[in-house]
CSV table of C-alpha atoms in Angstrom, one decimal:
chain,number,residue,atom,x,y,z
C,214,UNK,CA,6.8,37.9,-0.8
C,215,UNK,CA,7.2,34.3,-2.8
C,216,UNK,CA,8.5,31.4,-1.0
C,217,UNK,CA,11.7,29.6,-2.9
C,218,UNK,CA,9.1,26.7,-2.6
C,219,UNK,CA,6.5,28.5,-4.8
C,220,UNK,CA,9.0,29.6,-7.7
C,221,UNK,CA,11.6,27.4,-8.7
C,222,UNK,CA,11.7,24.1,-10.4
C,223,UNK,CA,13.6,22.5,-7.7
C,224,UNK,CA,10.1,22.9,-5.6
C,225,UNK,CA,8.3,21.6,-8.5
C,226,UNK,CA,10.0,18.5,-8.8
C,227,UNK,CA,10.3,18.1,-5.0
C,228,UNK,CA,5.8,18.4,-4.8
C,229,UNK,CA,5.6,16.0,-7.6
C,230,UNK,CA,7.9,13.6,-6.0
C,231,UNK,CA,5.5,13.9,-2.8
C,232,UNK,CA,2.4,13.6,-4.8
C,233,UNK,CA,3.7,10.6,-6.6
C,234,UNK,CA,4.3,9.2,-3.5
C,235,UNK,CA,1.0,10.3,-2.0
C,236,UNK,CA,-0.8,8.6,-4.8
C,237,UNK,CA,1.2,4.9,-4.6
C,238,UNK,CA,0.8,5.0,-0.8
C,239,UNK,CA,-3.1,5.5,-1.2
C,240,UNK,CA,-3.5,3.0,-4.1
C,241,UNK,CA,-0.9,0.2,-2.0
C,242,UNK,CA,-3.8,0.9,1.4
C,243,UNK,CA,-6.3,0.8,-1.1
C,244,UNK,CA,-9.3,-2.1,-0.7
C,245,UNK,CA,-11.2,-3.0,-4.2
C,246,UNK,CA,-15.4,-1.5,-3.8
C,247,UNK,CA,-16.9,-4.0,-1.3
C,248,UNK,CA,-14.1,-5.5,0.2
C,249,UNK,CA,-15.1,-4.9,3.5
C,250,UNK,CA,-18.9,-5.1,2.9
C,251,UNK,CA,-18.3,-8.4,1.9
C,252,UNK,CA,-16.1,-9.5,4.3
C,253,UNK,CA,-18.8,-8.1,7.2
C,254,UNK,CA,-21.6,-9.9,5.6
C,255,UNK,CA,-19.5,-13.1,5.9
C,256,UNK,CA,-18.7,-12.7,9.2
C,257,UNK,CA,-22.5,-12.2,10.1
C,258,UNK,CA,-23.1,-15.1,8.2
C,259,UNK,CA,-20.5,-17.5,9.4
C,260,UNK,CA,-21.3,-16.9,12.7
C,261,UNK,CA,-24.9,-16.8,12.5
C,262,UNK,CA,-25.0,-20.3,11.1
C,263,UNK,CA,-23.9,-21.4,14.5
C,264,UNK,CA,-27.7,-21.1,15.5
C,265,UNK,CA,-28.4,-24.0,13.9
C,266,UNK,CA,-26.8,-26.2,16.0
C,267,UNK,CA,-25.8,-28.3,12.7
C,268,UNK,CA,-23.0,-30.8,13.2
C,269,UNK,CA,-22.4,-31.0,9.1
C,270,UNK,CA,-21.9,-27.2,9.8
C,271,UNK,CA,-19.3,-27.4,12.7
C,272,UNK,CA,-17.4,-29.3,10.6
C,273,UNK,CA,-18.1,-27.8,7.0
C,274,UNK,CA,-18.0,-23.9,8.2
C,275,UNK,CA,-14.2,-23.7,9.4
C,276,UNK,CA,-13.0,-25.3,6.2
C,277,UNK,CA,-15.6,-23.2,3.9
C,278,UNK,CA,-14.6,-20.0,6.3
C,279,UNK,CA,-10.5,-20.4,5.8
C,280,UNK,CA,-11.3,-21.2,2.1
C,281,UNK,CA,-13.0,-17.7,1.5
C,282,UNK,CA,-10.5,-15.7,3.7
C,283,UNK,CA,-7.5,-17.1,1.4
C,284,UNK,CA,-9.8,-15.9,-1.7
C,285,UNK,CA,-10.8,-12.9,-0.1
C,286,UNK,CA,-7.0,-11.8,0.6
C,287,UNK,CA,-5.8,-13.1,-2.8
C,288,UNK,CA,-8.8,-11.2,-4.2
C,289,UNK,CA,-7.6,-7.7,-2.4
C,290,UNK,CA,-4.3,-8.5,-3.3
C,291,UNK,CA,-4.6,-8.8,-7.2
C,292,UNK,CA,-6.7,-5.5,-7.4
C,293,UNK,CA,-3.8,-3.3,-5.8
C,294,UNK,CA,-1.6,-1.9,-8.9
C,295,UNK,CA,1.0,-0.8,-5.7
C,296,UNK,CA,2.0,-3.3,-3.1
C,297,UNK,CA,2.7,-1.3,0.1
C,298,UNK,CA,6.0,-2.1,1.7
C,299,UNK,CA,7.0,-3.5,5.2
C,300,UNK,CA,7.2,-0.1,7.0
C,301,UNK,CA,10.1,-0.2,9.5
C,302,UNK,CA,8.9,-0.3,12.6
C,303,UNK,CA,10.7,0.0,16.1
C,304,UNK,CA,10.8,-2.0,19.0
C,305,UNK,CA,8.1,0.3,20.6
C,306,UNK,CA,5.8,0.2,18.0
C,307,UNK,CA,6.3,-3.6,17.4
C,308,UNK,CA,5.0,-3.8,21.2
C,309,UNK,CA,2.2,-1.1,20.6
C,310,UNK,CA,1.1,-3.3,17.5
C,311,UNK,CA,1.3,-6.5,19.2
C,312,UNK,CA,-0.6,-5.3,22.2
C,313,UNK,CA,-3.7,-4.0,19.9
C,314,UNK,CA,-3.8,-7.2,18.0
C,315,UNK,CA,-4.0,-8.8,21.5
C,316,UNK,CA,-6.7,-6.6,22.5
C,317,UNK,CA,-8.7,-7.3,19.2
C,318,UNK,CA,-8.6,-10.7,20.0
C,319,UNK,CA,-9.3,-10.9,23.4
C,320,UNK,CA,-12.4,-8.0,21.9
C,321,UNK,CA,-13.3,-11.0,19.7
C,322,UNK,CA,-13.2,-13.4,22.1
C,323,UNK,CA,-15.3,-11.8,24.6
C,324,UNK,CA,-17.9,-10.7,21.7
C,325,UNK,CA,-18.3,-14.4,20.3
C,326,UNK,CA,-18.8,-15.7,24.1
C,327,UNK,CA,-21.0,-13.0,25.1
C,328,UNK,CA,-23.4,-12.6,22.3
C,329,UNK,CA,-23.7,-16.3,21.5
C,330,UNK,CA,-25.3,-16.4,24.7
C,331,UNK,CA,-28.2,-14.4,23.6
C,332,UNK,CA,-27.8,-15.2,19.9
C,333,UNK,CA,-25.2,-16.5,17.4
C,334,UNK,CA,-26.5,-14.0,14.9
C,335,UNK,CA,-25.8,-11.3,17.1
C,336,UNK,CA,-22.5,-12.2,17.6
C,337,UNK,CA,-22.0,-12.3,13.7
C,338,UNK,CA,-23.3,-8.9,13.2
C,339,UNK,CA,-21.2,-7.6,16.5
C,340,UNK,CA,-18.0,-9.1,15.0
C,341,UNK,CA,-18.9,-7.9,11.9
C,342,UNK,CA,-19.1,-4.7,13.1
C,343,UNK,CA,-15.5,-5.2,15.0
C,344,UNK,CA,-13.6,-5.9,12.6
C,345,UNK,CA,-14.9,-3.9,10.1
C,346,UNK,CA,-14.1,-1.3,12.4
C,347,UNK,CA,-10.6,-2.0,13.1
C,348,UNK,CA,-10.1,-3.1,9.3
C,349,UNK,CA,-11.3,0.8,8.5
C,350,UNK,CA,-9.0,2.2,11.2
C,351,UNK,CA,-6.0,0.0,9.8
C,352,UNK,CA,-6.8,1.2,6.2
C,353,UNK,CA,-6.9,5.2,7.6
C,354,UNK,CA,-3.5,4.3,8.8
C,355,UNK,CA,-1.6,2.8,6.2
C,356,UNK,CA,-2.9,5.5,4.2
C,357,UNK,CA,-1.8,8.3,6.2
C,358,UNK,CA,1.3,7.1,7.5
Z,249,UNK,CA,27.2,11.8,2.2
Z,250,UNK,CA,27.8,14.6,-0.8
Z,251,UNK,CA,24.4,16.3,-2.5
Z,252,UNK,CA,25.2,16.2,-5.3
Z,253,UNK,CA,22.0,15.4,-8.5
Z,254,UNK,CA,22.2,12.0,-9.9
Z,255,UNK,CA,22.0,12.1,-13.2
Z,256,UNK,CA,20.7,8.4,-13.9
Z,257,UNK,CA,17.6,9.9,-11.6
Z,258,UNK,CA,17.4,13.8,-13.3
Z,259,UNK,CA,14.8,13.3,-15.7
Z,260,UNK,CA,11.7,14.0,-14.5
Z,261,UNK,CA,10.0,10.9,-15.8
Z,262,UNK,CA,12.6,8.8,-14.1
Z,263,UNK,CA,12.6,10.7,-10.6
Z,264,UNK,CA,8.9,10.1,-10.8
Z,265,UNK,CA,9.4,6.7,-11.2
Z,266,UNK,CA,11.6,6.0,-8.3
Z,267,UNK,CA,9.2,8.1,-6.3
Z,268,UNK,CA,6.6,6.2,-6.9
Z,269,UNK,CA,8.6,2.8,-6.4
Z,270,UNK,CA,10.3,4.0,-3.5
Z,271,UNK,CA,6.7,4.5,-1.6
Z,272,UNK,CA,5.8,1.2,-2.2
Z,273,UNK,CA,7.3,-2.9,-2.0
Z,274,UNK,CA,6.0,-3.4,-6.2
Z,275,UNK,CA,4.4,-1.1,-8.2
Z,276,UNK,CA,2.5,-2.3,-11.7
Z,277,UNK,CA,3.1,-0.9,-15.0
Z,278,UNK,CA,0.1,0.4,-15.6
Z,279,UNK,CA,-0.2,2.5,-12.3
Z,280,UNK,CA,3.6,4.1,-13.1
Z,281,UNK,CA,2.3,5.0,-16.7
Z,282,UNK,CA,-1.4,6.7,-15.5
Z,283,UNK,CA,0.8,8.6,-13.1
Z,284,UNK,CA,3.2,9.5,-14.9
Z,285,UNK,CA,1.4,10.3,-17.7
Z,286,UNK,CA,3.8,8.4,-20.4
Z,287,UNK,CA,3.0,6.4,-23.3
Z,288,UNK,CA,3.8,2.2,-23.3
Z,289,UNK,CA,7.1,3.0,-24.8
Z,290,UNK,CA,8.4,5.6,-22.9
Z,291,UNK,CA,8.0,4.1,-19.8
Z,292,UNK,CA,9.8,1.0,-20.8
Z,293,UNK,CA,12.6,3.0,-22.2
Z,294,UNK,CA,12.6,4.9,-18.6
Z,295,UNK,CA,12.2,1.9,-16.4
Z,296,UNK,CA,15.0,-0.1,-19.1
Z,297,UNK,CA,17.4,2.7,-18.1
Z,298,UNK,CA,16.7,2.6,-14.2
Z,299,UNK,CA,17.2,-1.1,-14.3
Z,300,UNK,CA,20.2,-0.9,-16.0
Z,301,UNK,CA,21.6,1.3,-13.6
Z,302,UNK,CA,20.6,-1.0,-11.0
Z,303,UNK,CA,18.4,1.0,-9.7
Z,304,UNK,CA,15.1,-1.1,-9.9
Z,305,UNK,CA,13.9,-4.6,-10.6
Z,306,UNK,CA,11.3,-5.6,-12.8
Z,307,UNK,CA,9.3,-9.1,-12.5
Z,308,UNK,CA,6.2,-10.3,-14.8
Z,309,UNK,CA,3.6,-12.1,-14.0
Z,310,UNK,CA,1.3,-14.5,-16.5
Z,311,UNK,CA,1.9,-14.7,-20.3
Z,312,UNK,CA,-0.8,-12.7,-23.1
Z,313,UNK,CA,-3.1,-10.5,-22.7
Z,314,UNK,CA,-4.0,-10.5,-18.9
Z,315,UNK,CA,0.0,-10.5,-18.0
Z,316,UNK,CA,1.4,-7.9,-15.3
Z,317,UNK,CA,4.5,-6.1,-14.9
Z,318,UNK,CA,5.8,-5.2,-11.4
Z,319,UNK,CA,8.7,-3.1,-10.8
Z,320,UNK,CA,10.5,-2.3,-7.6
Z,321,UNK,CA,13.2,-0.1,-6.4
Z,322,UNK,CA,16.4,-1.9,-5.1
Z,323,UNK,CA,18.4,-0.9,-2.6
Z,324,UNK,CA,20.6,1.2,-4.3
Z,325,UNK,CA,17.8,3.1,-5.9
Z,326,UNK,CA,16.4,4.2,-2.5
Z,327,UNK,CA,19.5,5.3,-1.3
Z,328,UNK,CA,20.0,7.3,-5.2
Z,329,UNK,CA,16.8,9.2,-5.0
Z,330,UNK,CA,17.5,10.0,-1.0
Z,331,UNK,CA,20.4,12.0,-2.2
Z,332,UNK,CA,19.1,13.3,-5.2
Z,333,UNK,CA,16.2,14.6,-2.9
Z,334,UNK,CA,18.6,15.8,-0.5
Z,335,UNK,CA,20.3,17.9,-3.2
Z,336,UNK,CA,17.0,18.9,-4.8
Z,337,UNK,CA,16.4,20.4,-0.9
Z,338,UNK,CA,19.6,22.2,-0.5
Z,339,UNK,CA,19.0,24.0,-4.0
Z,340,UNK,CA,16.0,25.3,-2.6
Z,341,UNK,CA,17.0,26.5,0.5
Z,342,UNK,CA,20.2,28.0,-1.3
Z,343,UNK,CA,18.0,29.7,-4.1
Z,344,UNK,CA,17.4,33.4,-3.6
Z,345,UNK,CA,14.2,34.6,-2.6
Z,346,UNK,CA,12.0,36.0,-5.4
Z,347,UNK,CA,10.9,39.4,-5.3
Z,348,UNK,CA,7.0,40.7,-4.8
């Protein structure tokens, strides 16, 4: 027996309207090669330069830091050909998506105050490694929503 | 809310189109034409027709060589291809089943 999905062109146009949305969601979530590798090797080093205990660097870092992040984002933006739109979202999952943005950031905090401790280059590479993390998660999810 | 086909939207090419807009905030020229598999021309006779209707938005970005071409779907656009994707559903579920 053949499905009414498998034989008329009804179905057909219906799959290629899902694959045509398919392919513009995965190119709007999409990051240019080496976005994130960058942006973790950044991390490591911006934090790691905290070891030397440089007051030129205290005050040069943050300025050089929010510099590069406005490239960075400007950079991921222009190589997207799809701009993903502002999903609608209710008032639970505004609270779900507030409360893991709270958590990263409290994750964060506790990272940058607990490895500093032993070393500011371990906390570099352990934030690194955080938001990397949560960047890939976020990426999986915007690309299977 | 009748489900009925829109004929701005009926083409293949242009229910493609609003697909692919409607899954995303601005979609670039090129992308739409890979996709779509449409020359220069075509497309911009396609997209000229949906934006006449009202049914997407086009901005450009820089001048020459290196300029882009966004388009978006408006409002009216989503709601268009909602029921002409509604209608294509109901066609298939009233088609009859083809034999073994």
């Amino acid at each position: 027996m053949v499905s009414n999905m498998e034989t008329n062109p009804e179905a057909d146009q219906l799959r290629e309207v899902n694959r045509l949305r398919a392919a513009t969601i995965s190119e709007s979530a999409a990051t240019p090669r080496g976005g994130f590798a960058i942006m973790a090797v950044a991390i490591a080093a911006f934090f790691g330069g905290y070891q030397w205990h440089s007051r030129v660097y205290d005050v040069v870092a943050p300025i050089v830091w929010c510099a590069f992040v406005a490239g960075w984002v400007l950079w991921l933006r222009h190589g997207k050909r799809a701009i993903p739109g502002r999903p609608a979202r209710t008032a639970h999952e505004w609270r779900r998506d507030a409360a893991v943005w709270i958590g990263l950031f409290a994750a964060a905090n506790g990272v940058a105050l607990l490895g500093s401790r032993v070393s500011w280059l371990l906390a570099g590479v352990l934030m690194a490694a955080l938001s990397t993390g949560g960047g890939a998660v976020a990426a999986w999810r915007a690309r299977h929503p | 809310m009748g489900n009925e086909l829109d004929a701005v939207i009926h083409p293949p090419k242009r229910l493609g189109a609003m697909a692919m807009l409607t899954a995303a905030r601005w979609v670039e020229f090129s992308f739409l034409r890979e996709n779509l598999d449409v020359t220069d021309s075509d497309l911009s006779k396609q997209m000229s027709a949906l934006c006449d209707a009202g049914y997407a938005t086009v901005r450009k970005h820089g001048r020459g060589p290196g300029s882009r071409t966004w388009f978006a779907a408006t409002p009216a656009g989503r709601l268009a291809l909602q029921r002409h994707v509604a209608a294509l559903r109901a066609m298939v579920e009233q088609a009859p089943i083809a034999p073994d």
